Each structure stands twice: as structure tokens, then as C-alpha cells.
mmCIF file of C-alpha atoms and ligand atoms in Angstrom:
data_model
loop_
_atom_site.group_PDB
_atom_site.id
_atom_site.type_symbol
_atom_site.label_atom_id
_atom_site.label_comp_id
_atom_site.label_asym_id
_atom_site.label_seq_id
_atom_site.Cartn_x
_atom_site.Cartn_y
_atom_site.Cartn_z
ATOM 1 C CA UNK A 1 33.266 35.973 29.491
ATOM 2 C CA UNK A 2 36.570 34.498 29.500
ATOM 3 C CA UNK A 3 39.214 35.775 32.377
ATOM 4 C CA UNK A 4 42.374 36.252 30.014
ATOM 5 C CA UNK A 5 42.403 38.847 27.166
ATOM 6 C CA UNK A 6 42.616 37.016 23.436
ATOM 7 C CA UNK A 7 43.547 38.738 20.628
ATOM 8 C CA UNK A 8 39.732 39.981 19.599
ATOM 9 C CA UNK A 9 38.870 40.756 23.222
ATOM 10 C CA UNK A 10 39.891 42.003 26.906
ATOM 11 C CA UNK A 11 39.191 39.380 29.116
ATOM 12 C CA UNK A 12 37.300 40.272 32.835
ATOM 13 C CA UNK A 13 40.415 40.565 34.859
ATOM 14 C CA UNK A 14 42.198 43.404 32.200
ATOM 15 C CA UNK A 15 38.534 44.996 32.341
ATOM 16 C CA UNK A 16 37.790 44.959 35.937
ATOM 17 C CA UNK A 17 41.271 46.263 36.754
ATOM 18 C CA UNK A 18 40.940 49.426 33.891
ATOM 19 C CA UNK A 19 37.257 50.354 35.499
ATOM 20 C CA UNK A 20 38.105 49.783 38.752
ATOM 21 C CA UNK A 21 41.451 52.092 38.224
ATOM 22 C CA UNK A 22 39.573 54.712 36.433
ATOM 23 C CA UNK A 23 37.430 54.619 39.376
ATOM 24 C CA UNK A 24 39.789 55.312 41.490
ATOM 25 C CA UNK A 25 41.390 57.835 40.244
ATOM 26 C CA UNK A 26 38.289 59.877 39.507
ATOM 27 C CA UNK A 27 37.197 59.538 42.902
ATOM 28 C CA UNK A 28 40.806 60.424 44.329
ATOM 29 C CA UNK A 29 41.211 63.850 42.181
ATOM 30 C CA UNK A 30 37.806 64.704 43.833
ATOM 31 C CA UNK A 31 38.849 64.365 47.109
ATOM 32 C CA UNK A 32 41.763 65.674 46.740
ATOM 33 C CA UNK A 33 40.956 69.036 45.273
ATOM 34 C CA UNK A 34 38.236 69.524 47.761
ATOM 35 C CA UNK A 35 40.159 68.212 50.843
ATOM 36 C CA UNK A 36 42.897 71.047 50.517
ATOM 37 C CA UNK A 37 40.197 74.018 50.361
ATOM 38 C CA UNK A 38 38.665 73.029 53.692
ATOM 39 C CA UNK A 39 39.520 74.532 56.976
ATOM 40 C CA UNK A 40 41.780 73.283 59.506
ATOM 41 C CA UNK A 41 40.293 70.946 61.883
ATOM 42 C CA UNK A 42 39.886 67.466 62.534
ATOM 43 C CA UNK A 43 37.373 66.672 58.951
ATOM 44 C CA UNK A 44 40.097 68.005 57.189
ATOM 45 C CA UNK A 45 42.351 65.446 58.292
ATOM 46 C CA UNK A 46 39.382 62.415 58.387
ATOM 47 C CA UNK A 47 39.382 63.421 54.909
ATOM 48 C CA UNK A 48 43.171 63.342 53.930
ATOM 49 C CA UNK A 49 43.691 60.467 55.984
ATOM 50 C CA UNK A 50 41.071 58.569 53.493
ATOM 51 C CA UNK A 51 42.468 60.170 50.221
ATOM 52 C CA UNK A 52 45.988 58.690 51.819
ATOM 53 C CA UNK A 53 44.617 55.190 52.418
ATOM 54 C CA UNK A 54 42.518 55.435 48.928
ATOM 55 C CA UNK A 55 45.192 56.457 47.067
ATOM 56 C CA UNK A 56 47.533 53.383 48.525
ATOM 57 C CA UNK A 57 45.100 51.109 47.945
ATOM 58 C CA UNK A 58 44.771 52.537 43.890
ATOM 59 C CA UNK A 59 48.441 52.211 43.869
ATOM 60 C CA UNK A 60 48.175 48.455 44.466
ATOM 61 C CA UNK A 61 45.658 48.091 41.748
ATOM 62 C CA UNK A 62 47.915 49.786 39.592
ATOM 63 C CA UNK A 63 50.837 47.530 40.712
ATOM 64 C CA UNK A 64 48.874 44.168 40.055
ATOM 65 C CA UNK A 65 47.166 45.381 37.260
ATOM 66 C CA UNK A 66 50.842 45.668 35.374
ATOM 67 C CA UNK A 67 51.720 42.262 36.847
ATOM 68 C CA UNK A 68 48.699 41.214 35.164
ATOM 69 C CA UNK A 69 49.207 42.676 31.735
ATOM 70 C CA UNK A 70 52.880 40.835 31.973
ATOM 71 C CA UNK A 71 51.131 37.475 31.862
ATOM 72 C CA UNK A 72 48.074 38.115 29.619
ATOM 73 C CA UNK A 73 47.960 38.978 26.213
ATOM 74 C CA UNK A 74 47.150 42.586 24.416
ATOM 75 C CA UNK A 75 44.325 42.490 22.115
ATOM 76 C CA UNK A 76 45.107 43.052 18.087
ATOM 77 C CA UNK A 77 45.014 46.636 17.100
ATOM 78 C CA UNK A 78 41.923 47.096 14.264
ATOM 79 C CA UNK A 79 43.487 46.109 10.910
ATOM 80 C CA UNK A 80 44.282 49.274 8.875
ATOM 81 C CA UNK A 81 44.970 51.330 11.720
ATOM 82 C CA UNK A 82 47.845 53.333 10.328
ATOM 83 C CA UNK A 83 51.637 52.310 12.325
ATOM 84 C CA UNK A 84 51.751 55.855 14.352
ATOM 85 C CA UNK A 85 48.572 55.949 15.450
ATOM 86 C CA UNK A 86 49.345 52.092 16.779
ATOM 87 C CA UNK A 87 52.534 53.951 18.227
ATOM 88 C CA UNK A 88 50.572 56.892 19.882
ATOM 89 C CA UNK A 89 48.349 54.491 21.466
ATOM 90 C CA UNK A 90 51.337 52.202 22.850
ATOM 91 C CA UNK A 91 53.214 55.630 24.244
ATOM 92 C CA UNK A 92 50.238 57.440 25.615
ATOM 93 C CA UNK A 93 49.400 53.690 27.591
ATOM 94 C CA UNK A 94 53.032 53.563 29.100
ATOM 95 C CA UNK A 95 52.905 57.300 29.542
ATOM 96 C CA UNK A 96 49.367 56.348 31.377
ATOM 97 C CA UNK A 97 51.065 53.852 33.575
ATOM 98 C CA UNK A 98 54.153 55.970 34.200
ATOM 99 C CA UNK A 99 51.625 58.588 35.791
ATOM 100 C CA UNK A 100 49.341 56.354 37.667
ATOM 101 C CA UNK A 101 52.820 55.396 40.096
ATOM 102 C CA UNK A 102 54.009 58.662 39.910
ATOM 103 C CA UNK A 103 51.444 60.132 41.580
ATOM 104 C CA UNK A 104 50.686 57.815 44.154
ATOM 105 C CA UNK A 105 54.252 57.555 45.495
ATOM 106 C CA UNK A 106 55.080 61.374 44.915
ATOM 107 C CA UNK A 107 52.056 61.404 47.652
ATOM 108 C CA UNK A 108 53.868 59.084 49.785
ATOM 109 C CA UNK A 109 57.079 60.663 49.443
ATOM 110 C CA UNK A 110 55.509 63.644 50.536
ATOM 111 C CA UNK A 111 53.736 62.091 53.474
ATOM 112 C CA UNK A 112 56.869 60.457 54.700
ATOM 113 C CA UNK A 113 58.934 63.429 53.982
ATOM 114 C CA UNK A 114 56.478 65.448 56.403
ATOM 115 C CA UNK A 115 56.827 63.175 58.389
ATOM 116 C CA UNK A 116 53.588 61.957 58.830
ATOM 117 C CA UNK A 117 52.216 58.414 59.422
ATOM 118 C CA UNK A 118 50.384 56.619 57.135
ATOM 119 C CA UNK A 119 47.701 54.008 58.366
ATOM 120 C CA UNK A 120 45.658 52.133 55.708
ATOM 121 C CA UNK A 121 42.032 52.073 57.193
ATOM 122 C CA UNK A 122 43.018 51.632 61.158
ATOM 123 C CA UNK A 123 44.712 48.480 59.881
ATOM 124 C CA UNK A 124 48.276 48.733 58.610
ATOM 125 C CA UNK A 125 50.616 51.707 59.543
ATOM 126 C CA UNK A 126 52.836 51.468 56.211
ATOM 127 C CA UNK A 127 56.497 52.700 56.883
ATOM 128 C CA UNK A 128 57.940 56.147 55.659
ATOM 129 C CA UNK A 129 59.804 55.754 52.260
ATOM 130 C CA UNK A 130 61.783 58.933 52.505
ATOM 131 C CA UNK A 131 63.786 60.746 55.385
ATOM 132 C CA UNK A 132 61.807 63.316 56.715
ATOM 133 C CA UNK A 133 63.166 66.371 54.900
ATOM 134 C CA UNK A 134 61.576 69.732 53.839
ATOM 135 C CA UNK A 135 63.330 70.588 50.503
ATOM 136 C CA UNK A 136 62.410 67.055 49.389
ATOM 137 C CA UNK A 137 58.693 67.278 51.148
ATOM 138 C CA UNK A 138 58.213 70.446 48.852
ATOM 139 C CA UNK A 139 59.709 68.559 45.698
ATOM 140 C CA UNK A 140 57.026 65.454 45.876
ATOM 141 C CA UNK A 141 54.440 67.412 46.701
ATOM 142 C CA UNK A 142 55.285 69.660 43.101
ATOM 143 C CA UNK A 143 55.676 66.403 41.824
ATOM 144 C CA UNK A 144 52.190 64.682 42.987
ATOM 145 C CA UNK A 145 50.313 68.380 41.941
ATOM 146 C CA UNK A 146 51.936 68.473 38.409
ATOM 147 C CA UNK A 147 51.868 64.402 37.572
ATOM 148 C CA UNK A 148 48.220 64.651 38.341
ATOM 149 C CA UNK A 149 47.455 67.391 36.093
ATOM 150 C CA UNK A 150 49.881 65.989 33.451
ATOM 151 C CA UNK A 151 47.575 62.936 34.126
ATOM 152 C CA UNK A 152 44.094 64.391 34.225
ATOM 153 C CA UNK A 153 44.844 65.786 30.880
ATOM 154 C CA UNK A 154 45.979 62.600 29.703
ATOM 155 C CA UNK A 155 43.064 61.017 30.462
ATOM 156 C CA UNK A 156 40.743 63.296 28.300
ATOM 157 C CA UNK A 157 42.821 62.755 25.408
ATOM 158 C CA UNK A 158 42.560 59.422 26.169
ATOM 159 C CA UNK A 159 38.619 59.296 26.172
ATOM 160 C CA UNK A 160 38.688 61.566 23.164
ATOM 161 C CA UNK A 161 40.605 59.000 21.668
ATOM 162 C CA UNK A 162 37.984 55.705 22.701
ATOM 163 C CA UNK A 163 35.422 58.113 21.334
ATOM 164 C CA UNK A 164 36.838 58.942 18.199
ATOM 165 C CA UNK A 165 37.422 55.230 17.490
ATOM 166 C CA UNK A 166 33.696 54.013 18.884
ATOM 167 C CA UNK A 167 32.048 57.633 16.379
ATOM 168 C CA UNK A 168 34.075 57.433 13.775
ATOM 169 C CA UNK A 169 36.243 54.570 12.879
ATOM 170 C CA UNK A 170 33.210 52.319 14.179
ATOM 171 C CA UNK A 171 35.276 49.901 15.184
ATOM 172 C CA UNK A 172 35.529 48.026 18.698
ATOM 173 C CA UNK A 173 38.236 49.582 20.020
ATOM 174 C CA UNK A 174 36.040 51.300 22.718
ATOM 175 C CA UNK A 175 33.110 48.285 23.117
ATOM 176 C CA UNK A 176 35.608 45.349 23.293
ATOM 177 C CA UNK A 177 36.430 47.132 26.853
ATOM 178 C CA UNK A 178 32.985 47.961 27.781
ATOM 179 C CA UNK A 179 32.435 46.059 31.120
ATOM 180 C CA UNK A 180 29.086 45.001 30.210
ATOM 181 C CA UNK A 181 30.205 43.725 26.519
ATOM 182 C CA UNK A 182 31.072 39.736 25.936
ATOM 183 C CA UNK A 183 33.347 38.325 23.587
ATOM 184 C CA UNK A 184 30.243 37.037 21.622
ATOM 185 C CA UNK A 185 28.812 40.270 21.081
ATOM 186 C CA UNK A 186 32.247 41.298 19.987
ATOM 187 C CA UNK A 187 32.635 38.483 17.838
ATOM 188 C CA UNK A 188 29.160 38.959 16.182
ATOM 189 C CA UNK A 189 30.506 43.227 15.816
ATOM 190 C CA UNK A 190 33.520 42.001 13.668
ATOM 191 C CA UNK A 191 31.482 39.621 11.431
ATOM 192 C CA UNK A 192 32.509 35.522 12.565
ATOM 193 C CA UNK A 193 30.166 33.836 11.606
ATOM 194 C CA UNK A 194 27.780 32.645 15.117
HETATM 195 C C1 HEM B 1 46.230 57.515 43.683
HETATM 196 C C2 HEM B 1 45.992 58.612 43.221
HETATM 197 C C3 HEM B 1 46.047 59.987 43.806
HETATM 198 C C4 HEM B 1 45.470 61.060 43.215
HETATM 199 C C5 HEM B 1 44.693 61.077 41.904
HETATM 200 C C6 HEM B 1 45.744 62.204 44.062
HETATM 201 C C7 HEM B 1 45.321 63.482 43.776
HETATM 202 C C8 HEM B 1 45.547 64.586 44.574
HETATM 203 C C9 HEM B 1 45.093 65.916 44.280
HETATM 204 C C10 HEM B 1 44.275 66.328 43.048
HETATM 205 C C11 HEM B 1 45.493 66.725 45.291
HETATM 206 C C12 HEM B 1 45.258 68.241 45.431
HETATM 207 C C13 HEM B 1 46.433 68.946 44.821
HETATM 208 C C14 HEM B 1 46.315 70.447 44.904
HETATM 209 O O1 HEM B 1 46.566 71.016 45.971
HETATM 210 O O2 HEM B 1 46.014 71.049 43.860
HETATM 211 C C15 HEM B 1 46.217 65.911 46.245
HETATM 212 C C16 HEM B 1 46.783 66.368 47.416
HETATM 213 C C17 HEM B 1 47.402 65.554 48.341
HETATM 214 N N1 HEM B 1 47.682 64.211 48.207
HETATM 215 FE FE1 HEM B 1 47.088 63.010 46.693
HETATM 216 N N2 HEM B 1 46.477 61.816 45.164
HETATM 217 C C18 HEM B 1 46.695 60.455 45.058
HETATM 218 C C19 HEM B 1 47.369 59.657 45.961
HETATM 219 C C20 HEM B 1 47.943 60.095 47.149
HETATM 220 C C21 HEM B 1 48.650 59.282 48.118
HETATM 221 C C22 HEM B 1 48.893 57.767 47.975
HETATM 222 C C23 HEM B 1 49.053 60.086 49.146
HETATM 223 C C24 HEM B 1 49.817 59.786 50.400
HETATM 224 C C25 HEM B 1 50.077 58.599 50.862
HETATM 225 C C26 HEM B 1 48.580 61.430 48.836
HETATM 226 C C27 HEM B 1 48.775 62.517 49.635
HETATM 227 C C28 HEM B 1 48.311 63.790 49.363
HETATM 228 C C29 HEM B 1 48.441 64.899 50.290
HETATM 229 C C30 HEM B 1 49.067 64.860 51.695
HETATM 230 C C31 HEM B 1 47.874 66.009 49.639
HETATM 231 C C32 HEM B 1 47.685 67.431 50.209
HETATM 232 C C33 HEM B 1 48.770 68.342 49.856
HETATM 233 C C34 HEM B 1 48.528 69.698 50.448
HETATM 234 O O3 HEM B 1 48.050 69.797 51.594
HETATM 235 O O4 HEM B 1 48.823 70.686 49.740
HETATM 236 N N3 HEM B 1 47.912 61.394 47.612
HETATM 237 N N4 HEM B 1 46.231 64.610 45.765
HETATM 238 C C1 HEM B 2 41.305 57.719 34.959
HETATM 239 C C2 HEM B 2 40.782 57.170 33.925
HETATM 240 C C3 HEM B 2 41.464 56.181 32.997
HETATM 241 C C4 HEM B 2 42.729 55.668 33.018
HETATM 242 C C5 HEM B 2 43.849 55.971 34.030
HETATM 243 C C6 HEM B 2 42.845 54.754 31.894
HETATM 244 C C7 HEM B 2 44.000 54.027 31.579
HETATM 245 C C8 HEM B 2 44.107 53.129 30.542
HETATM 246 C C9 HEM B 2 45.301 52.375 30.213
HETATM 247 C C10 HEM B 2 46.630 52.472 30.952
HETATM 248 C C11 HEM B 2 45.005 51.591 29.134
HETATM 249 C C12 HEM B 2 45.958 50.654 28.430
HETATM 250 C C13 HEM B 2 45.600 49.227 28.711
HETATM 251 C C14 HEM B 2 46.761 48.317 28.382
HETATM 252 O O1 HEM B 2 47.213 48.320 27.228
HETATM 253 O O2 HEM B 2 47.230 47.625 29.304
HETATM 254 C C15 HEM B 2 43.621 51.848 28.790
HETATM 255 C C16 HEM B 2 42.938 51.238 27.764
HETATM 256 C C17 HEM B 2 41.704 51.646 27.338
HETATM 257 N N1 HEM B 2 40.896 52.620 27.907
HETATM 258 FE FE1 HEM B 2 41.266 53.657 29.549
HETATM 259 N N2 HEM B 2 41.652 54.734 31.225
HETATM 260 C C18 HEM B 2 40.789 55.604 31.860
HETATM 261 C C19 HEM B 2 39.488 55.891 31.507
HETATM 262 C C20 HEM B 2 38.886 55.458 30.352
HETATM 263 C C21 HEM B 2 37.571 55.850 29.905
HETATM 264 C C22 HEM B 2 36.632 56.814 30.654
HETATM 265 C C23 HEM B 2 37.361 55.214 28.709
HETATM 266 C C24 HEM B 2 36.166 55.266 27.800
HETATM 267 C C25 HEM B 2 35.575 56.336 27.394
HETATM 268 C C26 HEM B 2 38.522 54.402 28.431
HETATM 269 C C27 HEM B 2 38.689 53.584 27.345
HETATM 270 C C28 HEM B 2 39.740 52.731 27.124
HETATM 271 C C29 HEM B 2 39.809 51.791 26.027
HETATM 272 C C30 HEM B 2 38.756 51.617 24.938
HETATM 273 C C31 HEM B 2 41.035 51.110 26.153
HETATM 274 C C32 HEM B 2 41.570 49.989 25.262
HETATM 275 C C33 HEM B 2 42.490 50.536 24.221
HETATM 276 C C34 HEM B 2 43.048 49.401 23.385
HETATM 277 O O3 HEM B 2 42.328 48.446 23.063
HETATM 278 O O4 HEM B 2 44.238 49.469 23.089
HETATM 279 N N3 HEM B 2 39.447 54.583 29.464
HETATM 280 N N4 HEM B 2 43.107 52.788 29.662
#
């Protein structure tokens, strides 16, 4: 499998990055909305100290994943695919990325406005990136609830949409970024010749 995206296929970086991402952020929404139910005590904060040091570490996916995608090229959009739908996809993508930093640094601003620290896994304490302030504590906070539910209900759309493509269209849209799918296969899907 080649490492850089061509215009039939995502290469393994772009892939690796999107699953790994998705990961991520599946994994932080679930520890988040458990960790704020639990009692006061010291698993509660084992538990938001991870979901703090999880969600930095999903923010600097994010942040070379973009770097990435500045350097590599997007793959071709299935021919026929009417010019707003192409335009849905491109917005709901940037609206995608928009989200995935907005959340993670709304977090941060609200850690740093709380003024608590934030160590990454015992190794790194990363600095504050906002004064410590209440009024501005509560606004990143409504900010890191309301981007991830603006997100979460992105993201369904967003599988709705792979689906729709993979059911209906039939066309490889959804299996060209299949982790487990080479360019061959996706070669072979759109009919060149072996
Ligand atoms: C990367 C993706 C992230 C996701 C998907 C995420 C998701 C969530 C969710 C679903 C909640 C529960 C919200 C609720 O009360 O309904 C939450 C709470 C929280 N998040 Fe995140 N978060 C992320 C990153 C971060 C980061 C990087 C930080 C800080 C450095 C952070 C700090 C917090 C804190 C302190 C709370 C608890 C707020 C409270 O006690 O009410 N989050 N997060
Ligand atoms: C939290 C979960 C997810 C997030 C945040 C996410 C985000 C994204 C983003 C930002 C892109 C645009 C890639 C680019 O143009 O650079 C993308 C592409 C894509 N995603 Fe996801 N994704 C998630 C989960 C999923 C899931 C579960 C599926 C499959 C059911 C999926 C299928 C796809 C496909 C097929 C593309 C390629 C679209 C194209 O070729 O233009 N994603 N995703």
C-alpha cells in the first residue's frame, strides 16, 4: 500500500491518521461522559487526568494529520457525483476539522482557566494557555460541552453519509478508506484492467 494518497486511493498515512482519530475521539466522549457522573474522590480525578492527557495527545493527531493533508493529495470525488453534494462533503470535512480543535483546546482553556495543571502521562506538565479566570473557565467549558455535541452529531451524519455511498451509490467512496483495503483491490473495484 503506498504511503501518499493518489487520486484513486488514500494512502496509509491519510488512513492511519482518520482511524486512529476516530479512535480517539470515540474513546474520549466515553470517558468523558462517564468521568463527570462519578463521585468525588481520587478515581474521579485518575480518570480526568487521563481524558486530559488523551485528549492532548488526539489534539496532536489532529494537528499533524492537517499538516499531512497540506502535503498529500485528496483523492478524486466519484465521477457523476453531482457539484453540491462534492460541496457538502468539502464543508462538512472543514466543519469536521474545525470541531476536532475546538474541542480539545476549549478543554484546555478550561483547564488552564481553572487553574489546573496539566501533565501528559507523568511526563510533560504543558503550560496554562489562558489566565486563570472564572467567567472565561465557564465560557470554554460551554464551549467544549456544545462543540462536542455539535461534533458527535456530525459524525453520524458523516457515517450515514460513507454508508449511503458504500449501499447505494456502490461506489468506493467508503472502501477506498477501509484500513484493511489496498489500492489493488480498489483498482480492480473501478474496473483497470489487472
Ligand atoms: C479530544 C477530544 C475530547 C473530547 C471528545 C472530550 C469530550 C468531553 C466530554 C463528552 C465531556 C463531558 C461533558 C459533559 O459534562 O457533558 C468532557 C468533559 C471535560 N473535558 Fe473533555 N474532551 C476532549 C478533550 C479534552 C481536553 C484536551 C481537556 C483538557 C486538557 C478536557 C477537559 C475536560 C474537563 C476538565 C471536563 C469536565 C468538565 C466538568 O467537570 O464538567 N477535554 N469532555
Ligand atoms: C469520530 C469519528 C470520525 C471523524 C472525526 C471523521 C473525520 C473525517 C474527516 C475530517 C474526513 C475528511 C478527510 C479529508 O478530506 O482530509 C473523513 C473522511 C472520511 N471518513 Fe471519517 N471520520 C470519523 C469516522 C468515520 C467512520 C466511522 C467512517 C465509516 C463508516 C468514516 C468514513 C470516512 C470516509 C469514507 C471518508 C473519505 C471521504 C472522501 O473520500 O472524501 N469516518 N473523516
Amino acid at each position: 500500500m503506498n504511503w501518499r494518497s493518489t487520486h484513486a486511493h488514500w494512502g496509509l498515512v491519510a488512513k492511519t491518521f482518520h482511524w486512529l482519530v476516530a479512535l480517539g475521539i470515540f474513546v474520549m466522549a466515553g470517558i468523558g461522559l462517564y468521568m463527570v457522573g462519578l463521585p468525588l474522590g481520587l478515581a474521579k480525578l485518575k480518570v480526568y487526568l487521563l481524558h486530559k492527557a488523551l485528549g492532548i495527545t488526539v489534539l496532536a493527531l489532529v494537528l499533524l494529520r492537517l499538516l499531512w493533508r497540506l502535503v498529500d493529495r485528496h483523492p478524486r470525488y466519484p465521477a457523476g457525483m453531482p457539484r453540491w453534494q462534492v460541496g457538502a462533503a468539502r464543508a462538512s470535512h472543514a466543519l469536521l476539522y474545525l470541531l476536532l480543535l475546538a474541542v480539545p483546546v476549549s478543554g484546555w482553556v478550561y483547564n488552564s482557566a481553572s487553574g489546573f495543571p496539566l501533565p501528559w502521562f507523568g511526563l510533560v506538565d504543558l503550560p496554562a494557555i489562558a489566565p486563570v479566570s472564572k467567567p472565561l473557565a465557564h465560557l470554554a467549558l460551554t464551549v467544549h460541552k456544545t462543540a462536542f455535541w455539535t461534533l458527535a452529531a456530525l459524525v453520524l451524519l458523516h457515517i450515514a453519509a460513507a454508508l449511503e455511498h458504500h449501499v447505494r451509490r456502490r461506489d468506493t467512496v467508503l472502501t477506498r478508506m477501509l484500513p484493511w483495503r489496498t489500492a489493488r483491490t480498489q483498482a480492480d473495484c473501478e474496473g483497470d484492467p489487472p
